Coordinates of C-alpha atoms and ligand atoms in Angstrom, one line a residue:
M135 CA 0.0 0.0 0.0
L136 CA 1.2 3.5 -0.8
K137 CA 1.8 5.9 2.1
V138 CA 3.4 9.3 2.9
P139 CA 7.1 8.7 3.7
D140 CA 7.9 9.1 7.4
H141 CA 11.5 10.0 6.8
Q142 CA 11.1 12.8 4.3
V143 CA 13.0 15.9 5.5
A144 CA 12.5 18.5 2.8
G145 CA 10.7 19.3 -0.5
H146 CA 7.1 19.0 -1.6
S147 CA 5.2 16.8 0.8
A148 CA 2.1 14.6 0.2
R149 CA 0.7 15.6 3.6
H150 CA -2.5 17.7 3.9
G151 CA -3.8 16.7 0.5
K152 CA -0.9 18.1 -1.4
L153 CA 1.1 16.7 -4.3
G154 CA 4.2 14.8 -3.0
P155 CA 6.1 11.6 -3.0
L156 CA 4.8 8.2 -1.7
V157 CA 6.5 5.0 -0.6
D158 CA 5.4 1.4 -0.4
D159 CA 6.7 -1.7 1.5
S160 CA 8.7 -2.9 -1.4
G161 CA 11.4 -0.3 -0.9
R162 CA 10.4 2.1 -3.7
F163 CA 10.0 5.9 -3.6
Y164 CA 7.4 7.3 -6.0
K165 CA 8.1 11.0 -6.9
P166 CA 5.2 12.6 -8.9
L167 CA 6.2 14.3 -12.1
Q168 CA 5.3 18.0 -11.7
D169 CA 3.2 19.6 -14.5
D170 CA 5.8 22.2 -15.5
E171 CA 9.2 21.5 -17.0
R172 CA 10.6 20.1 -13.8
G173 CA 9.0 16.7 -14.0
P174 CA 10.1 15.9 -17.6
K175 CA 13.6 17.4 -16.8
E176 CA 14.1 15.1 -13.9
L177 CA 12.8 12.1 -15.9
A178 CA 15.2 13.0 -18.7
F179 CA 18.1 13.2 -16.3
Y180 CA 17.4 9.8 -14.7
T181 CA 16.9 8.2 -18.2
S182 CA 20.2 9.7 -19.4
F183 CA 22.2 9.0 -16.3
S184 CA 21.1 5.4 -15.7
S185 CA 22.2 4.4 -19.3
N186 CA 25.3 6.6 -19.5
T187 CA 28.3 4.4 -19.9
R188 CA 30.7 7.3 -19.1
I189 CA 29.5 7.3 -15.5
P190 CA 31.8 5.0 -13.4
D191 CA 30.1 2.3 -11.3
H192 CA 31.4 3.7 -8.1
I193 CA 29.6 7.0 -8.9
H194 CA 26.3 5.3 -9.7
R195 CA 26.0 4.1 -6.1
F196 CA 25.6 7.7 -5.0
F197 CA 22.3 8.0 -6.9
P198 CA 19.0 6.3 -6.1
V199 CA 18.4 3.4 -8.5
F200 CA 15.9 4.4 -11.2
Y201 CA 13.1 1.9 -12.1
G202 CA 11.3 3.9 -14.8
T203 CA 7.9 5.6 -14.4
Q204 CA 4.5 4.4 -13.2
L205 CA 1.0 5.9 -13.4
L206 CA -0.3 6.1 -9.9
E207 CA -3.1 7.9 -8.1
A208 CA -1.6 11.3 -7.1
S209 CA -1.5 12.1 -3.4
N210 CA -3.6 15.3 -3.9
G211 CA -6.5 13.4 -5.3
S212 CA -6.1 14.8 -8.8
G213 CA -6.2 11.3 -10.4
L214 CA -3.6 9.2 -12.2
R215 CA -0.3 10.9 -12.7
P216 CA 3.1 9.5 -13.8
H217 CA 5.6 9.1 -11.0
L218 CA 9.3 8.4 -11.1
V219 CA 9.9 5.0 -9.5
L220 CA 13.1 5.3 -7.4
Q221 CA 14.9 3.3 -4.8
D222 CA 13.7 4.3 -1.3
L223 CA 17.0 5.3 0.3
V224 CA 15.8 4.7 3.8
S225 CA 13.5 1.7 3.5
N226 CA 16.0 -0.6 5.2
R227 CA 16.7 1.8 8.0
L228 CA 15.4 1.9 11.6
N229 CA 15.2 5.5 12.9
P230 CA 17.6 7.0 10.5
S231 CA 19.0 10.5 11.1
I232 CA 18.9 12.5 7.9
I233 CA 20.1 15.9 6.6
D234 CA 19.3 17.3 3.2
I235 CA 21.9 19.8 2.0
K236 CA 21.3 21.8 -1.1
I237 CA 24.6 22.3 -2.8
G238 CA 25.8 25.4 -4.7
S239 CA 26.1 29.1 -3.9
R240 CA 23.5 29.7 -6.6
T241 CA 20.5 27.5 -7.2
W242 CA 19.5 29.3 -10.4
Y243 CA 21.2 28.9 -13.8
P244 CA 21.3 30.9 -17.0
Q245 CA 18.7 28.9 -18.9
A246 CA 16.0 29.5 -16.3
S247 CA 13.2 32.0 -16.6
E248 CA 13.7 35.5 -15.2
D249 CA 11.1 34.9 -12.5
Y250 CA 12.7 31.7 -11.4
V251 CA 16.2 33.3 -11.2
H252 CA 14.7 36.1 -9.1
R253 CA 13.1 33.7 -6.7
C254 CA 16.2 31.6 -6.3
L255 CA 18.5 34.6 -5.8
K256 CA 16.2 35.8 -3.0
K257 CA 16.4 32.5 -1.3
D258 CA 20.2 32.1 -1.9
K259 CA 20.8 35.5 -0.3
A260 CA 18.4 34.8 2.6
T261 CA 19.9 31.5 3.5
T262 CA 23.5 30.3 3.8
S263 CA 23.8 29.4 0.1
L264 CA 25.6 32.5 -0.9
L265 CA 27.7 32.7 2.2
L266 CA 28.8 29.0 2.4
G267 CA 28.0 27.5 -1.0
F268 CA 25.3 25.3 0.5
R269 CA 22.3 25.4 2.8
I270 CA 20.5 22.9 4.9
S271 CA 17.1 22.3 3.3
G272 CA 15.7 19.9 6.0
L273 CA 16.7 17.5 8.7
R274 CA 15.5 14.8 11.1
I275 CA 17.8 13.7 13.8
Y276 CA 17.1 10.8 16.1
G277 CA 17.5 11.4 19.8
N278 CA 16.5 8.2 21.6
S279 CA 13.4 6.0 22.0
K280 CA 11.9 8.4 24.5
S281 CA 12.6 11.7 22.7
G282 CA 12.1 10.4 19.2
F283 CA 13.2 12.7 16.4
W284 CA 14.1 16.4 16.2
K285 CA 12.6 17.9 13.0
P286 CA 12.7 21.6 13.2
E287 CA 10.1 23.6 11.3
K288 CA 10.9 24.7 7.7
K289 CA 10.9 28.4 8.7
H290 CA 13.5 27.7 11.4
V291 CA 15.7 25.7 9.0
Q292 CA 15.5 28.5 6.4
G293 CA 16.8 31.0 9.0
F294 CA 19.9 29.0 9.9
T295 CA 23.1 31.1 10.1
P296 CA 26.6 29.6 9.4
E297 CA 27.0 29.0 13.1
D298 CA 23.6 27.1 13.3
V299 CA 24.8 25.0 10.4
R300 CA 28.0 24.1 12.2
L301 CA 25.9 23.2 15.3
V302 CA 23.5 21.0 13.5
L303 CA 26.3 19.1 11.8
R304 CA 27.7 18.5 15.3
K305 CA 24.3 17.5 16.7
F306 CA 23.9 15.0 13.9
V307 CA 26.8 12.9 15.3
S308 CA 26.3 13.5 19.0
S309 CA 25.0 11.3 21.8
N310 CA 23.3 14.0 23.7
S311 CA 19.8 15.1 22.9
P312 CA 19.5 17.3 19.8
T313 CA 16.8 19.3 21.4
D314 CA 18.6 20.1 24.7
S315 CA 19.9 23.6 24.2
N316 CA 21.8 23.4 27.5
S317 CA 24.1 20.7 26.5
V318 CA 27.0 21.1 24.1
P319 CA 27.0 18.4 21.4
D320 CA 29.7 15.8 22.3
C321 CA 30.3 14.6 18.7
C322 CA 30.8 11.1 20.1
F323 CA 29.8 9.4 16.8
A324 CA 31.9 11.7 14.6
P325 CA 34.7 9.2 14.2
S326 CA 32.4 6.4 13.1
V327 CA 29.9 8.4 11.0
Y328 CA 32.0 11.2 9.5
G329 CA 35.4 9.5 9.7
G330 CA 36.8 6.1 8.7
S331 CA 37.6 4.7 5.3
A332 CA 33.9 4.2 4.5
G333 CA 32.5 7.2 6.4
I334 CA 30.7 10.4 5.2
L335 CA 33.9 12.3 4.6
A336 CA 35.5 9.5 2.5
Q337 CA 32.3 9.3 0.4
L338 CA 32.2 13.1 -0.1
L339 CA 35.9 13.1 -1.2
E340 CA 35.1 10.3 -3.7
L341 CA 32.3 12.4 -5.1
K342 CA 34.5 15.5 -5.2
A343 CA 37.1 13.7 -7.2
W344 CA 34.5 12.9 -9.8
F345 CA 33.2 16.5 -9.9
E346 CA 36.8 17.7 -10.4
D347 CA 36.7 15.8 -13.7
Q348 CA 33.1 15.4 -15.0
T349 CA 31.7 17.9 -17.5
I350 CA 28.7 15.9 -18.6
Y351 CA 26.1 17.4 -16.2
H352 CA 25.6 20.6 -14.2
F353 CA 23.8 19.7 -11.0
N354 CA 21.8 22.9 -10.3
S355 CA 19.8 22.9 -7.1
C356 CA 20.6 19.3 -6.2
S357 CA 21.0 18.0 -2.7
V358 CA 23.4 15.8 -0.9
L359 CA 21.4 13.5 1.5
M360 CA 23.4 12.1 4.4
L361 CA 22.0 9.5 6.7
Y362 CA 22.9 6.9 9.3
E363 CA 21.5 5.0 12.2
K364 CA 22.4 6.1 15.7
E365 CA 21.3 2.9 17.3
S366 CA 23.7 0.8 15.1
V367 CA 26.7 3.0 16.1
M368 CA 25.7 2.8 19.8
K369 CA 25.5 -1.0 19.7
G370 CA 29.0 -1.0 18.2
R371 CA 27.8 -2.0 14.7
S372 CA 28.8 -0.2 11.6
S373 CA 27.1 3.2 11.2
S374 CA 26.5 2.4 7.5
A375 CA 26.5 6.1 7.0
E376 CA 25.6 7.0 3.4
V377 CA 25.9 10.0 1.1
K378 CA 23.4 10.2 -1.8
L379 CA 22.5 12.8 -4.4
I380 CA 18.9 13.6 -5.0
D381 CA 16.6 16.2 -6.8
F382 CA 17.6 16.5 -10.5
A383 CA 14.8 18.7 -11.8
H384 CA 17.2 21.4 -12.8
V385 CA 20.2 19.4 -14.1
V386 CA 21.5 20.7 -17.5
E387 CA 24.1 19.5 -19.9
G388 CA 27.7 20.3 -18.8
R389 CA 28.9 20.8 -22.4
G390 CA 32.5 20.2 -21.5
V391 CA 32.6 22.7 -18.6
I392 CA 33.3 21.8 -15.0
D393 CA 30.4 22.3 -12.6
H394 CA 32.1 24.9 -10.6
N395 CA 29.0 25.8 -8.7
F396 CA 28.4 22.3 -7.3
L397 CA 32.1 21.6 -6.8
G398 CA 32.7 24.8 -4.9
G399 CA 29.7 24.1 -2.6
L400 CA 30.8 20.5 -2.1
C401 CA 34.3 21.6 -1.1
S402 CA 32.8 24.1 1.4
F403 CA 30.6 21.4 2.9
I404 CA 33.6 19.0 3.1
K405 CA 35.5 21.6 5.1
F406 CA 32.6 21.8 7.7
V407 CA 32.6 18.0 8.1
S408 CA 36.4 17.8 8.3
E409 CA 36.5 20.5 11.0
I410 CA 34.2 18.4 13.2
L411 CA 36.6 15.5 12.8
T412 CA 39.7 17.5 13.6
S413 CA 38.2 19.3 16.6
P414 CA 35.2 17.2 17.9
D415 CA 35.4 18.4 21.5
E416 CA 35.4 22.1 20.6
H417 CA 33.2 23.9 23.1
S418 CA 32.2 20.6 24.7
T419 CA 32.3 20.3 28.4
E420 CA 32.3 16.5 28.4
A421 CA 34.9 14.4 26.6
C422 CA 33.7 11.3 24.8
S423 CA 34.6 8.1 26.6
P424 CA 33.5 4.5 26.1
D425 CA 31.1 5.4 29.0
S426 CA 29.2 7.9 26.9
E427 CA 28.3 5.2 24.5
K428 CA 27.2 2.9 27.3
K429 CA 25.2 5.7 28.7
C430 CA 23.4 6.1 25.4
I431 CA 22.6 2.4 25.2
S432 CA 21.1 2.4 28.7
T433 CA 19.1 5.5 27.8
E434 CA 17.9 3.7 24.8
N435 CA 16.7 0.8 27.0
G436 CA 14.9 3.3 29.2
T437 CA 17.0 2.6 32.3
T438 CA 18.7 6.0 32.5
E439 CA 17.6 9.5 31.5
Ligands
ATP268 N1 14.9 8.2 -3.4 C1 14.6 8.7 -2.2 N2 14.4 7.9 -1.1 C2 14.1 8.3 0.1 N3 13.8 9.6 0.4 C3 13.9 10.5 -0.6 C4 14.3 10.1 -1.9 N4 14.3 11.2 -2.7 C5 14.0 12.2 -2.0 N5 13.7 11.8 -0.7 C6 13.2 12.6 0.4 O1 12.3 13.6 -0.1 C7 12.8 14.9 0.1 C8 12.6 15.8 -1.1 O2 13.2 15.2 -2.2 P1 13.4 16.1 -3.5 O3 14.3 17.2 -3.2 O4 13.7 15.1 -4.6 O5 11.9 16.7 -3.7 P2 11.4 18.0 -4.3 O6 10.0 18.1 -4.0 O7 11.8 18.1 -5.8 O8 12.2 19.1 -3.5 P3 12.3 20.7 -3.8 O9 11.0 21.2 -3.4 O10 13.4 21.1 -2.8 O11 12.7 20.8 -5.2 C9 14.3 14.7 0.5 O12 14.7 15.7 1.4 C10 14.3 13.4 1.1 O13 14.0 13.4 2.5
I3P269 O1 13.5 26.3 -0.3 P1 12.0 26.1 -0.1 O2 11.5 27.3 0.6 O3 11.7 24.8 0.5 O4 11.3 26.2 -1.4 C1 11.2 25.2 -2.4 C2 12.6 24.9 -2.9 O5 13.2 26.1 -3.2 C3 12.5 24.1 -4.1 O6 13.8 23.9 -4.6 C4 11.6 24.7 -5.2 O7 11.5 23.8 -6.2 P2 12.4 24.0 -7.5 O8 13.8 24.1 -7.0 O9 12.2 22.7 -8.2 O10 11.9 25.1 -8.2 C5 10.2 24.9 -4.6 O11 9.4 25.6 -5.6 P3 7.8 25.6 -5.8 O12 7.3 26.1 -4.5 O13 7.7 26.5 -6.9 O14 7.4 24.2 -6.1 C6 10.2 25.8 -3.4 O15 8.9 25.9 -2.8

């Protein structure tokens, strides 16, 4: 049965009778094709990308698998509508923590309409896009079984300053509650989530190496989605932290030119993540110890607050 995704953190939502993506139990994510040029453009991208032999295999894994399109009843009750059928990136996850980061200091591009450019410019200036080369579009961070998730309102997220961004990226990998404004994030999980040979930083660097080379596409207004499961890390299992790219409604042909806008934003984001790894206990009053992980597990089991 189709349902509204629990773990969606940004973008158009199917809640409240609006048009948005749906998921089912088979691990598929159904994104409705929008009426304007965005739907056909995203479909054209997935079709081109999934059959493009110039894309190395290790790069394909950063994108959701594309299964074609399917006519489905739209979530807004408007009847049958074509949907992109994509891999649901979180279907095999229990309580994933997720952040959607829109990459690029500019989300508009020369081929777009004047009105669209104007709207984008306004948002790029009002958020951290222009300042940092990226902005957080949405997030959902798991605290524990009692507190559940922290999912700040869209308005709050849109108002993030560079300092807020830094703080959220620290909260993402911390054992203390993301909603507790009195405790400083301890970044206990940074080494296993951001660090390591398969961690977020290593994946971002792999992507960066491709972007330093590739001139096939320009990824305007795309997002990096990063996700992991806190409970797995706390129980000493692999964090299986993942970096994925999503939202390709504004991808254009690269025509032999490096995608400087995406590359620049990605480098800036990489710097933010690296800084947390090199100074995880900055501002923190409590150092991480094996005990803090144990404390988290007992909190999980409901024995300690
Ligand atoms: N393949 C996927 N699997 C699981 N979740 C996804 C997938 N694609 C997107 N999402 C979720 O849906 C959100 C919105 O996705 P996306 O940016 O593609 O939609 P959109 O409506 O085009 O967004 P926008 O309004 O920002 O253009 C993401 O932040 C993410 O939480
Ligand atoms: O950043 P916000 O405030 O969440 O706003 C949305 C975001 O900028 C999307 O990228 C945009 O879709 P496109 O990038 O595809 O244009 C969407 O446009 P829409 O409202 O016109 O659908 C906005 O509502």
